[in-house]
Amino acid sequence: MSTIGPRESQNTEYKESWRDEYVKWLCGFANAQGGRLYIGINDKGEVCGVENAHKLSEDIPNKVVAFLGLVADVNLLNQDGKDYIEIAVLPSNVPISYKGKYYFRSGSTLQELNGVALQNFMLKKMGRSWDDMVHERATVDDLDRGAIDYFLQKGIQAGRIDPAEANAPTTTVLQNLHLMDDEGHLKNAALLLFCKKPGRYFTGTEFKIGRFHTNIADLSSQEMIESSIIQMADRVIWMLKDKFLTMPIHYEGLQRIEKLEVPEDALREILYNAICHKDYLGPQIQMRVWDHYVEIWNDGELPDKITPENIEDVHASYPRNKNLAFVFYKAGFIESWGRGWKKICDGFVAAGLPKPTIESKQGGVLVTFRRNNVNLKMTDGTLIGSQTGSQTTTETTTETSTLTSTLTSTLTGTRKSIVEIISENPNVTISQIAAKLGKNPRGIDKHIQKLREIGIIRRVGGDFGGHWEILHSPNDKQ
């Protein structure tokens, strides 16, 4: 059989014969990016032909109009003497349903939208976001004037708010920020931004921090931070300095310098992004502090046009929560030019650390960055959790601010060989490693799991299309 093109994709679906229920695929295309449904073609893209093609090409447009209210472009085509049909639909700017249900094309699959996913889809189609919705029960009295004054102070310092507005009434501030409707009702964004405890109204507004060592079950301490999200980053930074990260001391001449182990401005940018772009219908933001690196996960996928591969390129800004993004911009916390990730990467590189990584994971965004923890030591190959926090900071000099990694230099045997193979080919598979070393793949998998647990390597992306990243190489210096 001859083929007509590539296999099924985001915008292409093949069916060998016609059934009326296939209209829901057209519904999914219309609700997504548009697409083409081919009748008379198998899953491999091979033309197998369809019976009664002429009659179908006349009936299908009427069915599409009847079920979806859309006008589809239906074409009768022929290849090698076999008739097949092409049905093309454009993306719709309004939600389209099929028999009362809403479908969405994602990748090469068709998804039925329900619950939160359906609510977000509807809001997006109407050009609105969840933070723009009105909260009927809340009043101005529920807000914390201290949080509003904090915002005004930051905005004035950034030159984005007129100093004359420093003592503006609360209602005036909210109206200027478009956080109230014409009847004086507060929007969800107002409560998130300025309520002392937004958890009274919404779930998942807290910021969760945990300290881990060898694996996810090895949790030594944790904190849950709840506050107005306009002040959240400050409180997270304070907690990290006090309990979770180190602040090495060095001297420049006679001046004592005490700085966070990672670039603070870049860390704040990561926090602002996680807080501002979070899907607030989902679980709380989670930060895992490991011995060698830190992970921050927030619910909510990257925008459709942004991927981990192109996020550092110049791009437009696509805020999930438009009201939150506007207030964070006015406060001087974020830009509106889509430059945030590049600023983060530049900040870490300037501090002598690798660029953070970003990936889509479990319906959200996971950012991972290396620590520069000078207190971490190894004794007889056993990891000792470093003392962290400003109260346990070790005084060092600039000459000793970079620590040679004793962790990876102690690797021997199979594990060291695995790391060396990965360093040569980050795309190598477990089976290929096993074949190269003449070992059982199951045994290699156990070694790799251990290397991941102790922070030597990590997996970026899935089993297919992903790659390995070495956090410490056997002869590398941190």
Tab-separated table of C-alpha atoms in Angstrom:
chain	number	residue	atom	x	y	z
A	1	MET	CA	0.000	0.000	0.000
A	2	SER	CA	1.114	3.562	-0.644
A	3	THR	CA	1.165	6.151	2.121
A	4	ILE	CA	-0.018	9.765	2.057
A	5	GLY	CA	2.304	11.201	4.678
A	6	PRO	CA	3.431	10.970	8.302
A	7	ARG	CA	1.721	8.958	11.011
A	8	GLU	CA	-0.934	10.352	13.317
A	9	SER	CA	-0.011	13.532	15.173
A	10	GLN	CA	-1.449	16.534	16.987
A	11	ASN	CA	-3.243	17.636	13.813
A	12	THR	CA	-3.801	14.362	11.951
A	13	GLU	CA	-5.998	11.302	12.584
A	14	TYR	CA	-6.559	8.264	10.334
A	15	LYS	CA	-9.626	5.988	10.221
A	16	GLU	CA	-10.191	3.057	7.861
A	17	SER	CA	-13.983	3.568	7.729
A	18	TRP	CA	-16.546	6.135	8.830
A	19	ARG	CA	-18.658	6.099	11.980
A	20	ASP	CA	-20.797	8.995	13.161
A	21	GLU	CA	-19.031	8.941	16.538
A	22	TYR	CA	-15.858	10.090	14.782
A	23	VAL	CA	-17.375	13.566	14.812
A	24	LYS	CA	-15.962	13.844	18.322
A	25	TRP	CA	-12.437	13.754	16.809
A	26	LEU	CA	-13.398	16.813	14.789
A	27	CYS	CA	-14.710	18.358	18.010
A	28	GLY	CA	-11.291	17.707	19.607
A	29	PHE	CA	-9.487	19.328	16.677
A	30	ALA	CA	-11.748	22.403	16.788
A	31	ASN	CA	-11.157	22.851	20.526
A	32	ALA	CA	-7.388	22.542	20.056
A	33	GLN	CA	-5.333	23.690	17.066
A	34	GLY	CA	-7.535	22.428	14.253
A	35	GLY	CA	-6.666	19.369	12.184
A	36	ARG	CA	-7.535	16.813	9.549
A	37	LEU	CA	-9.398	13.509	9.856
A	38	TYR	CA	-8.805	11.041	6.997
A	39	ILE	CA	-11.283	8.263	6.195
A	40	GLY	CA	-9.956	5.276	4.226
A	41	ILE	CA	-6.425	5.298	5.670
A	42	ASN	CA	-4.999	2.927	8.279
A	43	ASP	CA	-2.873	3.793	11.317
A	44	LYS	CA	0.332	3.516	9.288
A	45	GLY	CA	-0.826	6.214	6.880
A	46	GLU	CA	-1.475	3.706	4.115
A	47	VAL	CA	-4.417	4.275	1.760
A	48	CYS	CA	-6.795	1.322	2.010
A	49	GLY	CA	-9.825	3.039	0.433
A	50	VAL	CA	-13.381	3.504	1.663
A	51	GLU	CA	-16.710	2.329	0.250
A	52	ASN	CA	-19.459	4.770	-0.755
A	53	ALA	CA	-16.906	7.582	-0.726
A	54	HIS	CA	-19.062	9.888	-2.892
A	55	LYS	CA	-22.112	9.557	-0.650
A	56	LEU	CA	-20.023	9.975	2.510
A	57	SER	CA	-18.419	13.139	1.157
A	58	GLU	CA	-21.934	14.601	0.815
A	59	ASP	CA	-23.302	13.316	4.165
A	60	ILE	CA	-20.388	14.186	6.440
A	61	PRO	CA	-20.622	18.011	6.098
A	62	ASN	CA	-24.272	17.860	7.193
A	63	LYS	CA	-23.425	15.645	10.192
A	64	VAL	CA	-20.643	18.028	11.282
A	65	VAL	CA	-23.022	20.983	11.139
A	66	ALA	CA	-25.753	19.083	12.979
A	67	PHE	CA	-23.539	17.787	15.789
A	68	LEU	CA	-20.980	20.592	16.169
A	69	GLY	CA	-22.386	23.664	14.478
A	70	LEU	CA	-19.209	23.876	12.394
A	71	VAL	CA	-18.585	24.054	8.681
A	72	ALA	CA	-15.910	21.502	7.753
A	73	ASP	CA	-13.904	21.346	4.541
A	74	VAL	CA	-14.596	17.846	3.119
A	75	ASN	CA	-12.562	16.624	0.125
A	76	LEU	CA	-12.897	13.413	-1.887
A	77	LEU	CA	-9.416	12.238	-2.890
A	78	ASN	CA	-8.005	9.281	-4.825
A	79	GLN	CA	-4.649	7.521	-4.808
A	80	ASP	CA	-3.747	4.417	-6.786
A	81	GLY	CA	-7.403	3.941	-7.696
A	82	LYS	CA	-8.586	4.044	-4.073
A	83	ASP	CA	-10.946	6.723	-2.778
A	84	TYR	CA	-10.400	8.350	0.598
A	85	ILE	CA	-11.821	11.413	2.318
A	86	GLU	CA	-10.114	14.364	3.985
A	87	ILE	CA	-12.107	16.348	6.596
A	88	ALA	CA	-10.433	19.563	7.759
A	89	VAL	CA	-11.593	21.794	10.620
A	90	LEU	CA	-10.118	25.067	11.839
A	91	PRO	CA	-9.549	25.898	15.522
A	92	SER	CA	-12.640	27.442	17.096
A	93	ASN	CA	-12.558	30.570	19.238
A	94	VAL	CA	-15.559	29.298	21.235
A	95	PRO	CA	-15.930	25.950	23.078
A	96	ILE	CA	-17.374	23.163	20.914
A	97	SER	CA	-19.270	20.202	22.377
A	98	TYR	CA	-20.366	16.857	20.954
A	99	LYS	CA	-23.536	15.460	22.543
A	100	GLY	CA	-22.954	17.638	25.599
A	101	LYS	CA	-19.330	16.568	26.082
A	102	TYR	CA	-16.170	18.534	25.374
A	103	TYR	CA	-13.195	16.891	23.670
A	104	PHE	CA	-9.655	18.147	23.154
A	105	ARG	CA	-6.879	16.881	20.897
A	106	SER	CA	-3.601	16.540	22.806
A	107	GLY	CA	-0.661	15.011	20.974
A	108	SER	CA	-2.083	12.048	19.062
A	109	THR	CA	-4.800	11.292	21.625
A	110	LEU	CA	-8.361	12.507	22.153
A	111	GLN	CA	-9.238	13.606	25.682
A	112	GLU	CA	-12.656	14.208	27.208
A	113	LEU	CA	-12.504	17.303	29.404
A	114	ASN	CA	-14.011	17.149	32.886
A	115	GLY	CA	-13.759	18.967	36.206
A	116	VAL	CA	-10.881	21.398	36.594
A	117	ALA	CA	-9.564	20.721	33.085
A	118	LEU	CA	-12.949	21.654	31.595
A	119	GLN	CA	-13.214	24.785	33.751
A	120	ASN	CA	-9.758	25.977	32.690
A	121	PHE	CA	-10.545	25.209	29.055
A	122	MET	CA	-13.759	27.243	29.174
A	123	LEU	CA	-12.031	30.212	30.813
A	124	LYS	CA	-9.218	30.126	28.277
A	125	LYS	CA	-11.631	30.064	25.345
A	126	MET	CA	-13.382	33.111	26.814
A	127	GLY	CA	-10.057	34.912	27.174
A	128	ARG	CA	-10.223	34.794	30.968
A	129	SER	CA	-8.243	33.098	33.721
A	130	TRP	CA	-9.260	31.615	37.061
A	131	ASP	CA	-7.728	34.498	38.996
A	132	ASP	CA	-10.080	36.861	37.129
A	133	MET	CA	-13.201	35.207	38.542
A	134	VAL	CA	-15.198	37.019	41.246
A	135	HIS	CA	-15.403	35.608	44.791
A	136	GLU	CA	-18.902	36.384	45.985
A	137	ARG	CA	-18.372	35.964	49.754
A	138	ALA	CA	-15.115	37.888	50.276
A	139	THR	CA	-14.939	41.584	51.175
A	140	VAL	CA	-12.234	44.225	51.478
A	141	ASP	CA	-12.180	43.585	55.231
A	142	ASP	CA	-10.697	40.148	54.510
A	143	LEU	CA	-7.532	41.698	53.066
A	144	ASP	CA	-4.309	42.526	54.905
A	145	ARG	CA	-3.449	46.200	54.525
A	146	GLY	CA	0.142	45.352	55.434
A	147	ALA	CA	0.425	43.199	52.305
A	148	ILE	CA	-0.985	46.040	50.185
A	149	ASP	CA	1.515	48.513	51.698
A	150	TYR	CA	4.322	46.032	50.980
A	151	PHE	CA	3.225	45.880	47.329
A	152	LEU	CA	3.042	49.683	47.039
A	153	GLN	CA	6.498	50.071	48.554
A	154	LYS	CA	8.036	47.545	46.150
A	155	GLY	CA	6.288	49.100	43.154
A	156	ILE	CA	7.490	52.602	44.085
A	157	GLN	CA	11.053	51.306	44.533
A	158	ALA	CA	10.859	49.688	41.075
A	159	GLY	CA	9.605	52.939	39.526
A	160	ARG	CA	6.371	51.341	38.376
A	161	ILE	CA	4.031	53.031	40.856
A	162	ASP	CA	3.724	56.777	41.450
A	163	PRO	CA	5.025	57.668	44.942
A	164	ALA	CA	1.855	59.763	45.382
A	165	GLU	CA	-0.095	56.472	45.619
A	166	ALA	CA	1.813	55.272	48.708
A	167	ASN	CA	-1.165	55.901	51.015
A	168	ALA	CA	-3.980	55.296	48.539
A	169	PRO	CA	-7.140	53.711	50.009
A	170	THR	CA	-7.408	49.952	49.637
A	171	THR	CA	-10.365	50.138	47.254
A	172	THR	CA	-8.491	52.599	45.042
A	173	VAL	CA	-5.494	50.276	44.853
A	174	LEU	CA	-7.713	47.308	43.979
A	175	GLN	CA	-9.583	49.258	41.305
A	176	ASN	CA	-6.341	50.484	39.738
A	177	LEU	CA	-5.110	46.892	39.592
A	178	HIS	CA	-8.447	45.655	38.117
A	179	LEU	CA	-8.958	43.347	41.108
A	180	MET	CA	-12.599	44.404	41.705
A	181	ASP	CA	-15.582	44.273	39.412
A	182	ASP	CA	-17.989	47.166	38.857
A	183	GLU	CA	-20.142	46.045	41.795
A	184	GLY	CA	-17.202	46.051	44.199
A	185	HIS	CA	-16.758	42.262	44.378
A	186	LEU	CA	-13.213	41.002	44.868
A	187	LYS	CA	-11.594	38.786	42.274
A	188	ASN	CA	-9.774	35.590	43.241
A	189	ALA	CA	-6.471	37.331	42.491
A	190	ALA	CA	-7.109	39.961	45.175
A	191	LEU	CA	-7.520	37.266	47.841
A	192	LEU	CA	-4.444	35.349	46.724
A	193	LEU	CA	-2.304	38.465	46.616
A	194	PHE	CA	-3.357	40.345	49.717
A	195	CYS	CA	-5.198	38.012	52.086
A	196	LYS	CA	-3.078	37.081	55.111
A	197	LYS	CA	-4.225	33.460	54.882
A	198	PRO	CA	-5.636	32.757	51.400
A	199	GLY	CA	-5.988	29.115	52.451
A	200	ARG	CA	-9.218	30.170	54.178
A	201	TYR	CA	-10.740	30.515	50.702
A	202	PHE	CA	-8.683	28.221	48.460
A	203	THR	CA	-6.763	24.966	48.839
A	204	GLY	CA	-3.203	24.533	47.619
A	205	THR	CA	-2.008	28.082	48.343
A	206	GLU	CA	0.815	27.075	50.697
A	207	PHE	CA	4.509	26.647	49.847
A	208	LYS	CA	5.899	23.310	51.072
A	209	ILE	CA	9.637	22.829	51.719
A	210	GLY	CA	11.252	19.489	52.613
A	211	ARG	CA	14.850	18.454	53.332
A	212	PHE	CA	15.843	15.087	51.833
A	213	HIS	CA	19.064	13.095	51.760
A	214	THR	CA	19.379	9.677	50.096
A	215	ASN	CA	15.837	9.148	48.768
A	216	ILE	CA	12.294	10.511	48.889
A	217	ALA	CA	11.559	8.550	52.070
A	218	ASP	CA	14.529	10.158	53.848
A	219	LEU	CA	12.789	13.359	54.978
A	220	SER	CA	14.656	15.044	57.840
A	221	SER	CA	12.620	18.254	58.204
A	222	GLN	CA	9.850	20.213	56.534
A	223	GLU	CA	8.069	23.558	56.671
A	224	MET	CA	4.734	24.782	55.315
A	225	ILE	CA	4.622	28.496	54.520
A	226	GLU	CA	1.250	30.222	54.291
A	227	SER	CA	0.976	33.906	53.508
A	228	SER	CA	-0.296	36.361	50.926
A	229	ILE	CA	1.440	35.342	47.718
A	230	ILE	CA	2.772	38.886	47.141
A	231	GLN	CA	5.012	38.278	50.197
A	232	MET	CA	5.515	34.545	49.669
A	233	ALA	CA	8.939	34.714	47.985
A	234	ASP	CA	10.393	36.820	50.821
A	235	ARG	CA	9.193	34.331	53.409
A	236	VAL	CA	10.507	31.355	51.446
A	237	ILE	CA	13.927	33.009	51.080
A	238	TRP	CA	14.002	33.767	54.804
A	239	MET	CA	13.160	30.131	55.628
A	240	LEU	CA	15.798	28.808	53.222
A	241	LYS	CA	18.465	31.017	54.804
A	242	ASP	CA	17.410	30.089	58.307
A	243	LYS	CA	17.040	26.344	57.918
A	244	PHE	CA	17.642	24.728	54.539
A	245	LEU	CA	20.525	26.333	52.594
A	246	THR	CA	23.982	27.500	53.628
A	247	MET	CA	25.360	31.028	53.688
A	248	PRO	CA	29.148	30.628	53.384
A	249	ILE	CA	31.277	33.491	54.737
A	250	HIS	CA	34.350	34.864	53.002
A	251	TYR	CA	36.420	37.991	53.263
A	252	GLU	CA	37.223	40.630	50.685
A	253	GLY	CA	40.022	42.476	52.398
A	254	LEU	CA	38.717	43.153	55.891
A	255	GLN	CA	35.081	43.075	54.835
A	256	ARG	CA	33.078	40.021	55.898
A	257	ILE	CA	30.773	38.804	53.090
A	258	GLU	CA	27.909	36.416	53.812
A	259	LYS	CA	25.945	35.260	50.746
A	260	LEU	CA	23.468	32.511	50.002
A	261	GLU	CA	25.074	29.468	48.379
A	262	VAL	CA	23.009	29.986	45.189
A	263	PRO	CA	22.446	33.336	43.394
A	264	GLU	CA	19.614	34.947	45.326
A	265	ASP	CA	18.256	37.112	42.490
A	266	ALA	CA	17.987	34.085	40.194
A	267	LEU	CA	16.391	32.040	42.987
A	268	ARG	CA	13.817	34.782	43.529
A	269	GLU	CA	13.017	34.752	39.820
A	270	ILE	CA	12.374	30.990	40.020
A	271	LEU	CA	10.104	31.520	43.029
A	272	TYR	CA	8.202	34.379	41.367
A	273	ASN	CA	7.602	32.224	38.288
A	274	ALA	CA	6.375	29.265	40.352
A	275	ILE	CA	4.064	31.459	42.469
A	276	CYS	CA	2.754	33.629	39.641
A	277	HIS	CA	2.168	30.885	37.049
A	278	LYS	CA	0.826	28.177	39.356
A	279	ASP	CA	-2.552	26.593	38.677
A	280	TYR	CA	-4.280	27.488	41.949
A	281	LEU	CA	-6.899	24.796	41.491
A	282	GLY	CA	-4.159	22.203	42.071
A	283	PRO	CA	-1.851	21.190	44.978
A	284	GLN	CA	0.627	23.480	46.716
A	285	ILE	CA	4.090	24.377	45.414
A	286	GLN	CA	6.684	21.861	46.580
A	287	MET	CA	10.409	22.454	47.094
A	288	ARG	CA	12.700	19.507	47.765
A	289	VAL	CA	16.139	20.422	49.100
A	290	TRP	CA	18.630	17.594	48.498
A	291	ASP	CA	22.313	17.421	49.444
A	292	HIS	CA	23.484	18.489	45.993
A	293	TYR	CA	20.530	20.091	44.285
A	294	VAL	CA	17.082	21.633	44.772
A	295	GLU	CA	13.805	20.840	42.986
A	296	ILE	CA	10.827	23.211	42.788
A	297	TRP	CA	7.545	21.941	41.350
A	298	ASN	CA	4.375	23.933	40.714
A	299	ASP	CA	1.110	22.654	39.292
A	300	GLY	CA	0.215	23.816	35.776
A	301	GLU	CA	1.791	22.959	32.425
A	302	LEU	CA	3.996	25.284	30.379
A	303	PRO	CA	2.114	27.437	27.837
A	304	ASP	CA	1.300	25.641	24.579
A	305	LYS	CA	3.982	27.442	22.578
A	306	ILE	CA	6.732	27.096	25.179
A	307	THR	CA	8.779	23.914	25.664
A	308	PRO	CA	11.803	23.100	27.842
A	309	GLU	CA	13.844	23.149	24.621
A	310	ASN	CA	12.883	26.663	23.449
A	311	ILE	CA	12.164	28.436	26.746
A	312	GLU	CA	15.524	30.215	26.752
A	313	ASP	CA	14.830	31.700	23.295
A	314	VAL	CA	13.248	35.124	22.920
A	315	HIS	CA	9.480	34.665	23.241
A	316	ALA	CA	6.329	36.504	24.198
A	317	SER	CA	4.992	36.311	27.741
A	318	TYR	CA	2.070	33.889	28.231
A	319	PRO	CA	0.892	34.306	31.844
A	320	ARG	CA	-1.500	31.682	33.204
A	321	ASN	CA	-2.882	34.144	35.772
A	322	LYS	CA	-3.106	37.510	34.043
A	323	ASN	CA	-4.070	39.509	37.126
A	324	LEU	CA	-1.338	37.989	39.269
A	325	ALA	CA	1.231	38.602	36.537
A	326	PHE	CA	0.174	42.247	36.220
A	327	VAL	CA	0.529	42.864	39.978
A	328	PHE	CA	3.900	41.068	40.119
A	329	TYR	CA	5.042	43.235	37.212
A	330	LYS	CA	3.884	46.439	38.931
A	331	ALA	CA	5.772	45.348	42.057
A	332	GLY	CA	8.959	44.995	40.001
A	333	PHE	CA	9.144	41.239	40.570
A	334	ILE	CA	8.847	40.075	36.948
A	335	GLU	CA	9.184	41.460	33.432
A	336	SER	CA	6.559	41.262	30.705
A	337	TRP	CA	8.916	40.257	27.901
A	338	GLY	CA	9.309	36.522	28.451
A	339	ARG	CA	12.938	36.964	29.587
A	340	GLY	CA	12.598	35.375	33.027
A	341	TRP	CA	14.172	32.005	32.286
A	342	LYS	CA	17.151	33.551	30.497
A	343	LYS	CA	17.765	35.817	33.517
A	344	ILE	CA	17.687	32.752	35.773
A	345	CYS	CA	20.204	30.860	33.635
A	346	ASP	CA	22.494	33.891	33.326
A	347	GLY	CA	22.419	34.333	37.100
A	348	PHE	CA	23.502	30.767	37.822
A	349	VAL	CA	26.225	30.813	35.169
A	350	ALA	CA	27.593	34.084	36.578
A	351	ALA	CA	27.766	32.392	39.993
A	352	GLY	CA	29.818	29.530	38.538
A	353	LEU	CA	26.950	27.021	38.648
A	354	PRO	CA	25.317	25.040	35.816
A	355	LYS	CA	22.135	26.367	34.260
A	356	PRO	CA	18.990	25.069	35.979
A	357	THR	CA	16.884	22.564	34.061
A	358	ILE	CA	13.160	22.770	33.459
A	359	GLU	CA	10.787	19.986	32.485
A	360	SER	CA	7.099	19.188	32.334
A	361	LYS	CA	6.276	16.625	35.002
A	362	GLN	CA	3.050	15.248	36.493
A	363	GLY	CA	0.906	18.050	35.078
A	364	GLY	CA	3.233	20.781	36.290
A	365	VAL	CA	6.651	22.366	35.869
A	366	LEU	CA	9.763	21.058	37.629
A	367	VAL	CA	12.844	23.275	37.946
A	368	THR	CA	16.075	21.733	39.224
A	369	PHE	CA	19.276	23.583	40.102
A	370	ARG	CA	22.626	22.649	41.608
A	371	ARG	CA	23.649	23.689	45.091
A	372	ASN	CA	27.079	25.069	45.952
A	373	ASN	CA	27.104	23.539	49.412
A	374	VAL	CA	30.644	23.824	50.812
A	375	ASN	CA	29.764	21.965	54.021
A	376	LEU	CA	28.920	18.604	52.453
A	377	LYS	CA	31.461	15.891	53.283
A	378	MET	CA	31.900	12.148	52.858
A	379	THR	CA	33.299	9.760	55.464
A	380	ASP	CA	34.104	6.219	54.302
A	381	GLY	CA	31.669	6.642	51.438
A	382	THR	CA	28.762	7.498	53.751
A	383	LEU	CA	26.879	10.713	53.162
A	384	ILE	CA	26.693	13.122	56.091
A	385	GLY	CA	23.878	15.675	55.909
A	386	SER	CA	25.395	19.147	55.939
A	387	GLN	CA	24.623	21.627	58.663
A	388	THR	CA	22.568	24.334	57.012
A	389	GLY	CA	21.185	27.699	57.956
A	390	SER	CA	22.797	30.954	58.941
A	391	GLN	CA	23.250	29.810	62.505
A	392	THR	CA	25.597	26.951	61.448
A	393	THR	CA	27.499	28.654	58.636
A	394	THR	CA	31.160	27.665	58.339
A	395	GLU	CA	33.580	30.552	57.835
A	396	THR	CA	35.680	30.111	54.722
A	397	THR	CA	37.907	32.247	52.566
A	398	THR	CA	37.537	33.033	48.887
A	399	GLU	CA	40.298	30.533	48.151
A	400	THR	CA	38.245	27.689	49.655
A	401	SER	CA	34.792	28.739	48.415
A	402	THR	CA	34.949	26.074	45.695
A	403	LEU	CA	35.003	22.565	47.105
A	404	THR	CA	36.367	19.561	45.216
A	405	SER	CA	33.700	16.912	45.102
A	406	THR	CA	34.768	13.990	47.275
A	407	LEU	CA	31.456	12.302	46.604
A	408	THR	CA	32.059	11.294	43.008
A	409	SER	CA	35.794	10.766	43.377
A	410	THR	CA	35.000	7.819	45.672
A	411	LEU	CA	33.055	6.007	42.956
A	412	THR	CA	34.631	2.769	41.827
A	413	GLY	CA	33.775	-0.287	39.774
A	414	THR	CA	30.489	-0.546	37.899
A	415	ARG	CA	29.029	2.748	39.111
A	416	LYS	CA	32.048	4.739	38.008
A	417	SER	CA	31.927	2.983	34.601
A	418	ILE	CA	28.220	3.831	34.254
A	419	VAL	CA	28.881	7.530	34.908
A	420	GLU	CA	31.745	7.542	32.387
A	421	ILE	CA	29.528	5.944	29.721
A	422	ILE	CA	26.767	8.470	30.361
A	423	SER	CA	29.261	11.335	30.145
A	424	GLU	CA	30.221	10.107	26.652
A	425	ASN	CA	26.603	9.591	25.523
A	426	PRO	CA	23.781	11.200	27.590
A	427	ASN	CA	21.194	9.439	25.374
A	428	VAL	CA	22.468	5.949	26.174
A	429	THR	CA	19.899	3.404	27.373
A	430	ILE	CA	20.188	0.987	30.306
A	431	SER	CA	20.289	-1.947	27.867
A	432	GLN	CA	23.150	-0.340	25.943
A	433	ILE	CA	25.086	0.292	29.169
A	434	ALA	CA	24.549	-3.325	30.221
A	435	ALA	CA	25.744	-4.600	26.838
A	436	LYS	CA	28.847	-2.410	26.931
A	437	LEU	CA	29.774	-3.587	30.433
A	438	GLY	CA	28.701	-7.192	29.895
A	439	LYS	CA	26.248	-6.962	32.806
A	440	ASN	CA	22.608	-7.842	33.420
A	441	PRO	CA	20.291	-4.860	32.605
A	442	ARG	CA	18.417	-5.418	35.885
A	443	GLY	CA	21.659	-5.059	37.852
A	444	ILE	CA	22.604	-1.912	35.903
A	445	ASP	CA	19.178	-0.454	36.659
A	446	LYS	CA	19.788	-0.944	40.406
A	447	HIS	CA	23.147	0.833	40.168
A	448	ILE	CA	21.531	3.708	38.273
A	449	GLN	CA	18.784	4.055	40.857
A	450	LYS	CA	21.438	4.334	43.564
A	451	LEU	CA	23.387	6.935	41.555
A	452	ARG	CA	20.188	8.948	41.243
A	453	GLU	CA	19.430	8.669	44.954
A	454	ILE	CA	22.832	10.022	46.028
A	455	GLY	CA	22.713	12.885	43.534
A	456	ILE	CA	25.283	11.772	40.939
A	457	ILE	CA	22.936	11.646	37.942
A	458	ARG	CA	19.371	12.565	37.100
A	459	ARG	CA	16.971	11.772	34.275
A	460	VAL	CA	15.695	14.701	32.199
A	461	GLY	CA	12.515	13.811	30.274
A	462	GLY	CA	10.863	10.428	29.869
A	463	ASP	CA	12.225	7.006	28.986
A	464	PHE	CA	11.710	7.829	25.317
A	465	GLY	CA	13.228	11.094	24.101
A	466	GLY	CA	14.826	11.976	27.442
A	467	HIS	CA	18.499	11.999	28.407
A	468	TRP	CA	20.822	11.642	31.390
A	469	GLU	CA	22.434	14.560	33.155
A	470	ILE	CA	25.498	14.218	35.379
A	471	LEU	CA	25.339	16.365	38.500
A	472	HIS	CA	28.826	15.249	39.578
A	473	SER	CA	31.341	13.436	37.341
A	474	PRO	CA	34.043	11.219	38.799
A	475	ASN	CA	36.937	13.620	38.203
A	476	ASP	CA	34.967	16.871	38.127
A	477	LYS	CA	35.177	19.812	40.496
A	478	GLN	CA	32.069	21.477	41.844
